[in-house]
Tab-separated table of C-alpha atoms and ligand atoms in Angstrom:
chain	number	residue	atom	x	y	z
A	568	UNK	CA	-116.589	-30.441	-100.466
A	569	UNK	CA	-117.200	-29.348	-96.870
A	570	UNK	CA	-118.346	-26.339	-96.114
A	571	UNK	CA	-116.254	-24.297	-93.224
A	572	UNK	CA	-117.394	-20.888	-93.856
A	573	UNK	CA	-119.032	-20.994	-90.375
A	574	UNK	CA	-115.875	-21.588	-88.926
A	575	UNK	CA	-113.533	-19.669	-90.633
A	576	UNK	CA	-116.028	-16.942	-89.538
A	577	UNK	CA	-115.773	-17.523	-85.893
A	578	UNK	CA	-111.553	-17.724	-86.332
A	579	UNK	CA	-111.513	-14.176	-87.745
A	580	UNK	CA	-114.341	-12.867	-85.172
A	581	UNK	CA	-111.834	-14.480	-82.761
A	582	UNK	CA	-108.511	-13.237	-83.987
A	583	UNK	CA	-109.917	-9.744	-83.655
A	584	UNK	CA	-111.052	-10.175	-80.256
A	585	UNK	CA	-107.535	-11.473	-79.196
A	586	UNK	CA	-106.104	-8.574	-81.226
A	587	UNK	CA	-107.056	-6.205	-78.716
A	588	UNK	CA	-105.104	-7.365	-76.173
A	589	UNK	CA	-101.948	-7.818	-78.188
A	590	UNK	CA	-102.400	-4.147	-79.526
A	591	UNK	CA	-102.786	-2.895	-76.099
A	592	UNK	CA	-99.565	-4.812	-75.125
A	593	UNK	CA	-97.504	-3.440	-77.720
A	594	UNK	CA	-97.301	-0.167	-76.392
A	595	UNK	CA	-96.502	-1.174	-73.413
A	596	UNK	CA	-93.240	-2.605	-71.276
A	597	UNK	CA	-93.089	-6.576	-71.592
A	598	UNK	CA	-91.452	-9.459	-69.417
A	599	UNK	CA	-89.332	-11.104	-72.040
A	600	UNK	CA	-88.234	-14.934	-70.878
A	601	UNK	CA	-86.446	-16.923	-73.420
A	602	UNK	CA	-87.205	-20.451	-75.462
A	603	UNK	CA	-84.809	-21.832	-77.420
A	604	UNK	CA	-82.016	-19.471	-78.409
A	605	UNK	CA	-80.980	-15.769	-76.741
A	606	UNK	CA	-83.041	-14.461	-79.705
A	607	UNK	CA	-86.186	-17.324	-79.454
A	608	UNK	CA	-88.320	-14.894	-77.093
A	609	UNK	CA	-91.887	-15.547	-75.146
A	610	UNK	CA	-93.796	-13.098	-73.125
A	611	UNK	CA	-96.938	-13.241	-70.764
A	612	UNK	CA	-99.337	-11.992	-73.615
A	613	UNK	CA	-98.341	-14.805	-76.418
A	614	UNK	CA	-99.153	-17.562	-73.652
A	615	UNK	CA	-102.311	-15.424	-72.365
A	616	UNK	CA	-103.460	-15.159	-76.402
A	617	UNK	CA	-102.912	-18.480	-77.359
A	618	UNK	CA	-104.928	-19.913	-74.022
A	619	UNK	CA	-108.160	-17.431	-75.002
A	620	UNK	CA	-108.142	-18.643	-78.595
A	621	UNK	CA	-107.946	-22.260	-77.609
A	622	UNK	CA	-110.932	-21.933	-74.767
A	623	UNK	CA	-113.047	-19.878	-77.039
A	624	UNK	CA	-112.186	-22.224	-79.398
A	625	UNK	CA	-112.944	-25.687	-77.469
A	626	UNK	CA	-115.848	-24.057	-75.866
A	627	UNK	CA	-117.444	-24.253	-79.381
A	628	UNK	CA	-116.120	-27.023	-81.188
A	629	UNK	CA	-115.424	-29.068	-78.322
A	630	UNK	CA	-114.140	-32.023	-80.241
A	631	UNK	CA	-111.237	-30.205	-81.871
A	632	UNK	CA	-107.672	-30.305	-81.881
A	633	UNK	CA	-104.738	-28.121	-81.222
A	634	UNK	CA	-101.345	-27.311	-82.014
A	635	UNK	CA	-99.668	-24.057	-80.521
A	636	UNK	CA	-96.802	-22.736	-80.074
A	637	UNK	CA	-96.996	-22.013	-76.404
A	638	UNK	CA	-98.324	-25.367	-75.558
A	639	UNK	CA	-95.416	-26.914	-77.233
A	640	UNK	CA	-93.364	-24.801	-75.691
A	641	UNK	CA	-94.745	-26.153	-72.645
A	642	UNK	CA	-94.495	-29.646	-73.310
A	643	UNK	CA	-97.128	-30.775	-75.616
A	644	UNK	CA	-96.865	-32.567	-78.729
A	645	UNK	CA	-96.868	-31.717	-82.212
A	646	UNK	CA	-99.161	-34.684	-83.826
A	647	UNK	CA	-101.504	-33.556	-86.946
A	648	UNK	CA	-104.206	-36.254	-87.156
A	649	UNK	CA	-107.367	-36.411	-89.344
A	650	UNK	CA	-109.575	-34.650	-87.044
A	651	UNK	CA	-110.131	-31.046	-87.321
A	652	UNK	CA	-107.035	-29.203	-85.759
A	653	UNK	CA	-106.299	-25.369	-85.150
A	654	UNK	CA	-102.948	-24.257	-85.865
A	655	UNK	CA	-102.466	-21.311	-83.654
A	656	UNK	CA	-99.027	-18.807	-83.309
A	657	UNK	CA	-100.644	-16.402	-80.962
A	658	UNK	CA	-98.216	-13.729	-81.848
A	659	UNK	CA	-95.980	-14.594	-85.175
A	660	UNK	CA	-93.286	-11.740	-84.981
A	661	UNK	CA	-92.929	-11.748	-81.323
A	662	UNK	CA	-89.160	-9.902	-81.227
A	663	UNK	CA	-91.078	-7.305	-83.283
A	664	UNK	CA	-93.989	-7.177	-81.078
A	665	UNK	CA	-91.022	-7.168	-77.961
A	666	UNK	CA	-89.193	-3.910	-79.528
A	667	UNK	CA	-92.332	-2.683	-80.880
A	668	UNK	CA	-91.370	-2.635	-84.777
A	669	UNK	CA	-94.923	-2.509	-86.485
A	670	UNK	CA	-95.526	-6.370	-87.921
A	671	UNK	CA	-97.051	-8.724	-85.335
A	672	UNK	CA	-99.434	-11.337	-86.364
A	673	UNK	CA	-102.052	-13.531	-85.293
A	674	UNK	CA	-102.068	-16.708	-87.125
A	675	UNK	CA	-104.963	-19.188	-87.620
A	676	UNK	CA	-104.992	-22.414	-89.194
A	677	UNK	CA	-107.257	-25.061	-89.787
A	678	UNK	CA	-106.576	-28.378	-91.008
A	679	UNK	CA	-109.097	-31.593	-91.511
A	680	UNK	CA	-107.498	-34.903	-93.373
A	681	UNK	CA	-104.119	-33.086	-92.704
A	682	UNK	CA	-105.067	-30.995	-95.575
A	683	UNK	CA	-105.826	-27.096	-94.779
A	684	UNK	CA	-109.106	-25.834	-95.035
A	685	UNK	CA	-108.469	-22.103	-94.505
A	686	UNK	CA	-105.951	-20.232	-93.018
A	687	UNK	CA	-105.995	-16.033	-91.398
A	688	UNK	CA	-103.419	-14.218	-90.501
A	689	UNK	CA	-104.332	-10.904	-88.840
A	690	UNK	CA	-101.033	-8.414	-89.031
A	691	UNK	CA	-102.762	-6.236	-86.496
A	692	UNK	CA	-100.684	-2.823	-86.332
A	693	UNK	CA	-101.075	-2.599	-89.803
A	694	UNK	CA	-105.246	-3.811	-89.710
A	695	UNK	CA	-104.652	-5.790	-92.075
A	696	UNK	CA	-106.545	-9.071	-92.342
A	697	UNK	CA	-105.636	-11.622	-94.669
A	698	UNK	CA	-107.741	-14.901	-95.040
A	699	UNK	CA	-108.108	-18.035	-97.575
A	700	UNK	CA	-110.420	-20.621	-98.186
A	701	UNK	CA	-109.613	-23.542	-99.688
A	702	UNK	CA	-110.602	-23.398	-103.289
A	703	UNK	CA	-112.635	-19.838	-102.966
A	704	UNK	CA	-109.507	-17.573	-103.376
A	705	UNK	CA	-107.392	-15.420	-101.314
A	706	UNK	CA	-108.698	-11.867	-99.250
A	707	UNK	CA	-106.924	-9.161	-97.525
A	708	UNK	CA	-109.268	-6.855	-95.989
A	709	UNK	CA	-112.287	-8.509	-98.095
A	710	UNK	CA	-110.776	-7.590	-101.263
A	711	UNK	CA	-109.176	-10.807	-103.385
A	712	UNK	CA	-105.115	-11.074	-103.791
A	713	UNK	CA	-103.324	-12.136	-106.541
A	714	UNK	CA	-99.314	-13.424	-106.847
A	715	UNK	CA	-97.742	-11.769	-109.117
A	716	UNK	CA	-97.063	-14.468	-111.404
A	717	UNK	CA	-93.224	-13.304	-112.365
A	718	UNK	CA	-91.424	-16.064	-113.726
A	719	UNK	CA	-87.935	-14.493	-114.082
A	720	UNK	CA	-86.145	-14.922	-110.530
A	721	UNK	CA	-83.983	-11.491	-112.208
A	722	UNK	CA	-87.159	-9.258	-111.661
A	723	UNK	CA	-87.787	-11.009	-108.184
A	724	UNK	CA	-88.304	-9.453	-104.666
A	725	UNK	CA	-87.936	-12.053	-102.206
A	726	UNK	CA	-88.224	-12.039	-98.942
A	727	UNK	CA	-86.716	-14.234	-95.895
A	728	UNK	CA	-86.237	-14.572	-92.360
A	729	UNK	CA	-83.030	-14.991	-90.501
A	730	UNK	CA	-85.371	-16.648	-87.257
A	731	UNK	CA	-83.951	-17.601	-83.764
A	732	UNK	CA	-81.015	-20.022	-84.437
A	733	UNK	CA	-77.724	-18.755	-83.926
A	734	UNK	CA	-75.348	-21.552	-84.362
A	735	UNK	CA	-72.481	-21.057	-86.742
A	736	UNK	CA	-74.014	-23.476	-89.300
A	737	UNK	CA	-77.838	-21.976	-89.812
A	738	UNK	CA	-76.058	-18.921	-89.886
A	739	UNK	CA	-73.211	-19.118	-92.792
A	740	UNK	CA	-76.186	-21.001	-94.398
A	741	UNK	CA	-78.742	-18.064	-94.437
A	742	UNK	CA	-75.973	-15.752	-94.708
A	743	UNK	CA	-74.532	-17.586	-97.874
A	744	UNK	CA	-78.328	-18.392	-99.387
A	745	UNK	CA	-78.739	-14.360	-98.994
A	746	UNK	CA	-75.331	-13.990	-100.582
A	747	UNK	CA	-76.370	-16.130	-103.487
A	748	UNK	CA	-79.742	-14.807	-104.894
A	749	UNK	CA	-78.020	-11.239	-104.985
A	750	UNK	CA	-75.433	-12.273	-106.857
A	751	UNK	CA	-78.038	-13.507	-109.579
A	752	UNK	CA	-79.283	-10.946	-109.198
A	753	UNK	CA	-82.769	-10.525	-107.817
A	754	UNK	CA	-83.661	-7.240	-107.334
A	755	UNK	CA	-84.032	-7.184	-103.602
A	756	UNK	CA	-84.126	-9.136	-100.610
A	757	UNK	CA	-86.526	-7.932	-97.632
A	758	UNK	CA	-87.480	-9.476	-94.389
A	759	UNK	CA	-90.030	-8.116	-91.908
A	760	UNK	CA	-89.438	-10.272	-88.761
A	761	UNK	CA	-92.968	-12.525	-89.181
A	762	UNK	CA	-93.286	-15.319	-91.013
A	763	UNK	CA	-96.714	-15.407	-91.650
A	764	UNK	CA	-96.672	-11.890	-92.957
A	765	UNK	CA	-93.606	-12.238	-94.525
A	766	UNK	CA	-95.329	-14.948	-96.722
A	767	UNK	CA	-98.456	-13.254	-97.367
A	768	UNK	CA	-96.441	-10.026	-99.556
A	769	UNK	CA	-96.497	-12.958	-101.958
A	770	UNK	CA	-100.075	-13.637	-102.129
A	771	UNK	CA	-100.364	-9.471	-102.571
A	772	UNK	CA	-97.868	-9.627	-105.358
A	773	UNK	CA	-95.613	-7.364	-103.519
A	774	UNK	CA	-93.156	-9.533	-103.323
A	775	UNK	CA	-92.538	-12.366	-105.589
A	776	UNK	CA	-90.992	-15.084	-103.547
A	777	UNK	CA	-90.356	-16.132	-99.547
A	778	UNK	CA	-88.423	-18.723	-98.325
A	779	UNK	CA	-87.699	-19.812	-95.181
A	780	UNK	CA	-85.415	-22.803	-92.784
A	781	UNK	CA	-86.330	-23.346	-89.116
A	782	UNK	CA	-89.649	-21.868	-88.738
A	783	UNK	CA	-92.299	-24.186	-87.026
A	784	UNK	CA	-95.704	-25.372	-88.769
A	785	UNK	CA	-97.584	-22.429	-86.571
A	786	UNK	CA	-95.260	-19.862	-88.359
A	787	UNK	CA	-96.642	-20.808	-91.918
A	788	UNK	CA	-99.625	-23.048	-91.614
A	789	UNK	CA	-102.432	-20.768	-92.206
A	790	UNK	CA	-100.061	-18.094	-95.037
A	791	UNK	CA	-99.304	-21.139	-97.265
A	792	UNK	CA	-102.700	-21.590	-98.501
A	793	UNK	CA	-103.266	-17.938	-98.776
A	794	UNK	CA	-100.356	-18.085	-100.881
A	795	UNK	CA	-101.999	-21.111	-103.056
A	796	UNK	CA	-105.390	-19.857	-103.193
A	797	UNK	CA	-103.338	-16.007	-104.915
A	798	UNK	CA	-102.681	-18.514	-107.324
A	799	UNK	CA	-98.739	-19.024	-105.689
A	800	UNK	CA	-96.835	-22.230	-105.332
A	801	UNK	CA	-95.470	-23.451	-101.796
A	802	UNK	CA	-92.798	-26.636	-101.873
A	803	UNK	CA	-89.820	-27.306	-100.270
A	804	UNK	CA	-86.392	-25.694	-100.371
A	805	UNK	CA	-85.742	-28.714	-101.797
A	806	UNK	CA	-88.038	-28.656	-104.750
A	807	UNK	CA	-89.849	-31.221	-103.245
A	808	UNK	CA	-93.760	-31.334	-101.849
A	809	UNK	CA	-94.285	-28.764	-99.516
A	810	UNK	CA	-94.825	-30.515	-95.808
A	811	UNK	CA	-95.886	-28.047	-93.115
A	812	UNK	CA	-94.047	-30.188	-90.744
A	813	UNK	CA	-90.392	-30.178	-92.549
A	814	UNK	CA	-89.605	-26.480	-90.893
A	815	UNK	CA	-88.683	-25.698	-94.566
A	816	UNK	CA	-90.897	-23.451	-97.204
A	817	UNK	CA	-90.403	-22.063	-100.677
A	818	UNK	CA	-93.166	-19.800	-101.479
A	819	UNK	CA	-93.254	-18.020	-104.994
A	820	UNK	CA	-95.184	-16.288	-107.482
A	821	UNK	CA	-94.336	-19.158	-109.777
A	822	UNK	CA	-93.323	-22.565	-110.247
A	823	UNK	CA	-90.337	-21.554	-112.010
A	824	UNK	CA	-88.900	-19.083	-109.598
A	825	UNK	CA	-89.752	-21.194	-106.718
A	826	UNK	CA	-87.530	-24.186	-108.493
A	827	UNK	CA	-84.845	-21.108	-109.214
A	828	UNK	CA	-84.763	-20.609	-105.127
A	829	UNK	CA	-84.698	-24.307	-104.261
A	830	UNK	CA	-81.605	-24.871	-107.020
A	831	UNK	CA	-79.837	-21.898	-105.699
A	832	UNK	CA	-80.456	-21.996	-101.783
A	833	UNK	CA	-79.542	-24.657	-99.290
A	834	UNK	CA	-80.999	-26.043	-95.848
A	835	UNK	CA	-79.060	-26.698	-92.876
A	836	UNK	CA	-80.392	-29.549	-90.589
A	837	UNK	CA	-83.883	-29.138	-88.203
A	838	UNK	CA	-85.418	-31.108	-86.432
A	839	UNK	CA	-89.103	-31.979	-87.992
A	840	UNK	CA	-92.127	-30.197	-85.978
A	841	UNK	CA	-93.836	-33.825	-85.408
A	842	UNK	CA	-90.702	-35.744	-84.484
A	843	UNK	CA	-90.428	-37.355	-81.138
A	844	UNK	CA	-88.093	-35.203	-79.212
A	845	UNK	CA	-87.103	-38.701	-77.294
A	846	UNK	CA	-86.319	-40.071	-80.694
A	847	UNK	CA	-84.218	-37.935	-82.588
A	848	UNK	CA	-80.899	-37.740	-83.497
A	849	UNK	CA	-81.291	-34.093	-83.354
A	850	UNK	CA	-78.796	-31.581	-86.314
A	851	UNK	CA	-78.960	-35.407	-88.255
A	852	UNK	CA	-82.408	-34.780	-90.128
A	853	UNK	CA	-81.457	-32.139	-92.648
A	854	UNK	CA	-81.364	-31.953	-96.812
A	855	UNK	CA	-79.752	-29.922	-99.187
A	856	UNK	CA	-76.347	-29.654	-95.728
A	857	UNK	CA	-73.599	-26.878	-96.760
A	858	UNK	CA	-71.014	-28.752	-98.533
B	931	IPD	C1	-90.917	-16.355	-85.584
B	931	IPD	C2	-91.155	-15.384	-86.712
B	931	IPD	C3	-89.851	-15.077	-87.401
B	931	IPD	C4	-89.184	-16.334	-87.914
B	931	IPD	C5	-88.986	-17.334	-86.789
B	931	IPD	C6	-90.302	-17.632	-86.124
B	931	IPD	P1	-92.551	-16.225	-83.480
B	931	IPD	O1	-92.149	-16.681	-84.977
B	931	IPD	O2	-92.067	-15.896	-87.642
B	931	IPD	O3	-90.079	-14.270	-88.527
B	931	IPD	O4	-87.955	-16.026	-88.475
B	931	IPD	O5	-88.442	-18.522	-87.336
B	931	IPD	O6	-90.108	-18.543	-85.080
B	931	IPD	O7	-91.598	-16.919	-82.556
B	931	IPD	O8	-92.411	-14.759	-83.417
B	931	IPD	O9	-93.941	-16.738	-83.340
């Protein structure tokens, strides 16, 4: 097996360096322009972060690849080939980072074969750096994590996201999934407006499960395999293999709780991160459609 340890290195060095500038910008008054929904926001400092990472990054490796969410927001493509690729959100929580509430996160991914070799995710208010390698375990702060392991979805915290889409549809559907794993009960249902941190309570054990509908590949690439390497499953909300691409994610302490969420739960329709926006039928893609 490769060794990236080198690499994985420079990402966190990086990720810190870029920190600096997002912490500065927090506490400060931002120019908000929109993307995709009244609630799908941008500012100056997630497109200024996510063009330093990528030049410190190409001025190193300068035969890698890219996928971020700025520069897909500006046009480029989503396409995950074999060669080594950084997954980048710049900021992942940026309403939070917008309003200042306290979780903001820079996530890192890195992906050769298509198959992730380590991801970091760097909830900066907080300091708190979480990083995975695959098949050498999980870290936050240097110290290893460890799911939880609870198997009874009754005992559960699980956390979710409510994201940027506001049509009626995603939202009876998120509304109505919420609806349903109280009434099982679990005993709580949390969400702290980032994705990538949302999903990394699971690799501390502090919460047992996250799932998620609509959130891109940047949002989750590099907290799924901290999730796997805390010894926690990722799949589908649809039981099936998870697929960074699919905008959904089940991510659980166990396999049986995470196939308790994906039999109670249902998706509504997204368009797939890699599909050709000239080729889609877009809303036509979805599983698991309210009935
Ligand atoms: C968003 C956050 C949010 C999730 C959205 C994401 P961004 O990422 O992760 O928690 O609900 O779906 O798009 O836009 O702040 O990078």
């Amino acid at each position: 097996m490769a060794d990236w340890t080198s690499y994985l290195n420079f990402g966190i060095s990086i990720a810190k360096q870029a920190s600096e500038i997002v912490l500065t910008a927090f506490h400060q008054q931002k120019e908000v322009t929109l993307k995709s929904s009244p609630a799908d926001l941008v500012t100056e400092t997630d497109q200024r972060v996510e063009k330093i990472l990528i030049s410190a990054i190409r001025n190193q490796y300068p035969q890698h690849r890219f996928i971020g969410e700025e520069s897909v927001a500006a046009g480029e493509r989503v396409e995950l080939t074999d060669s080594p690729t950084w997954i980048i959100d710049p900021i992942d929580g940026t309403v939070n980072f917008v309003h200042r509430f306290p979780f903001v996160a820079i996530s890192i991914a890195f992906s050769v074969n298509k198959q992730t070799e380590f991801g970091i995710v760097y909830s900066l208010v907080e300091d708190k750096m979480f990083h995975a390698q695959r098949g050498r375990g999980a870290f936050l702060n240097g110290q290893p994590l460890h799911a939880s392991g609870q198997e009874d979805i009754n005992r559960c915290v699980v956390v979710t996201e409510i994201g940027a889409e506001r049509d009626d549809l995603a939202l009876s559907t998120m509304t109505t999934n919420i609806f349903r794993l109280l009434k099982l009960p679990v005993h709580g249902v949390r969400a702290l407006g980032t994705a990538a941190v949302d999903m990394c309570q699971v690799a501390t054990g502090g919460a047992d499960a996250y799932y998620h509908i609509g959130m891109h590949c940047w949002d989750i690439a590099a907290s799924a395999i901290i999730v796997q390497e805390a010894g926690g499953v990722v799949m589908d909300t649809d039981g099936s293999k998870f697929d960074m691409m699919s905008r959904r994610v089940i991510a659980a302490s166990s396999t049986a709780v995470a196939h308790h969420i994906s039999q109670v739960i249902q998706a509504f329709p997204c368009r797939r991160d890699d599909e050709d926006p000239s080729k889609c039928v877009c809303g036509a893609t979805g599983v698991n459609g309210l009935s």
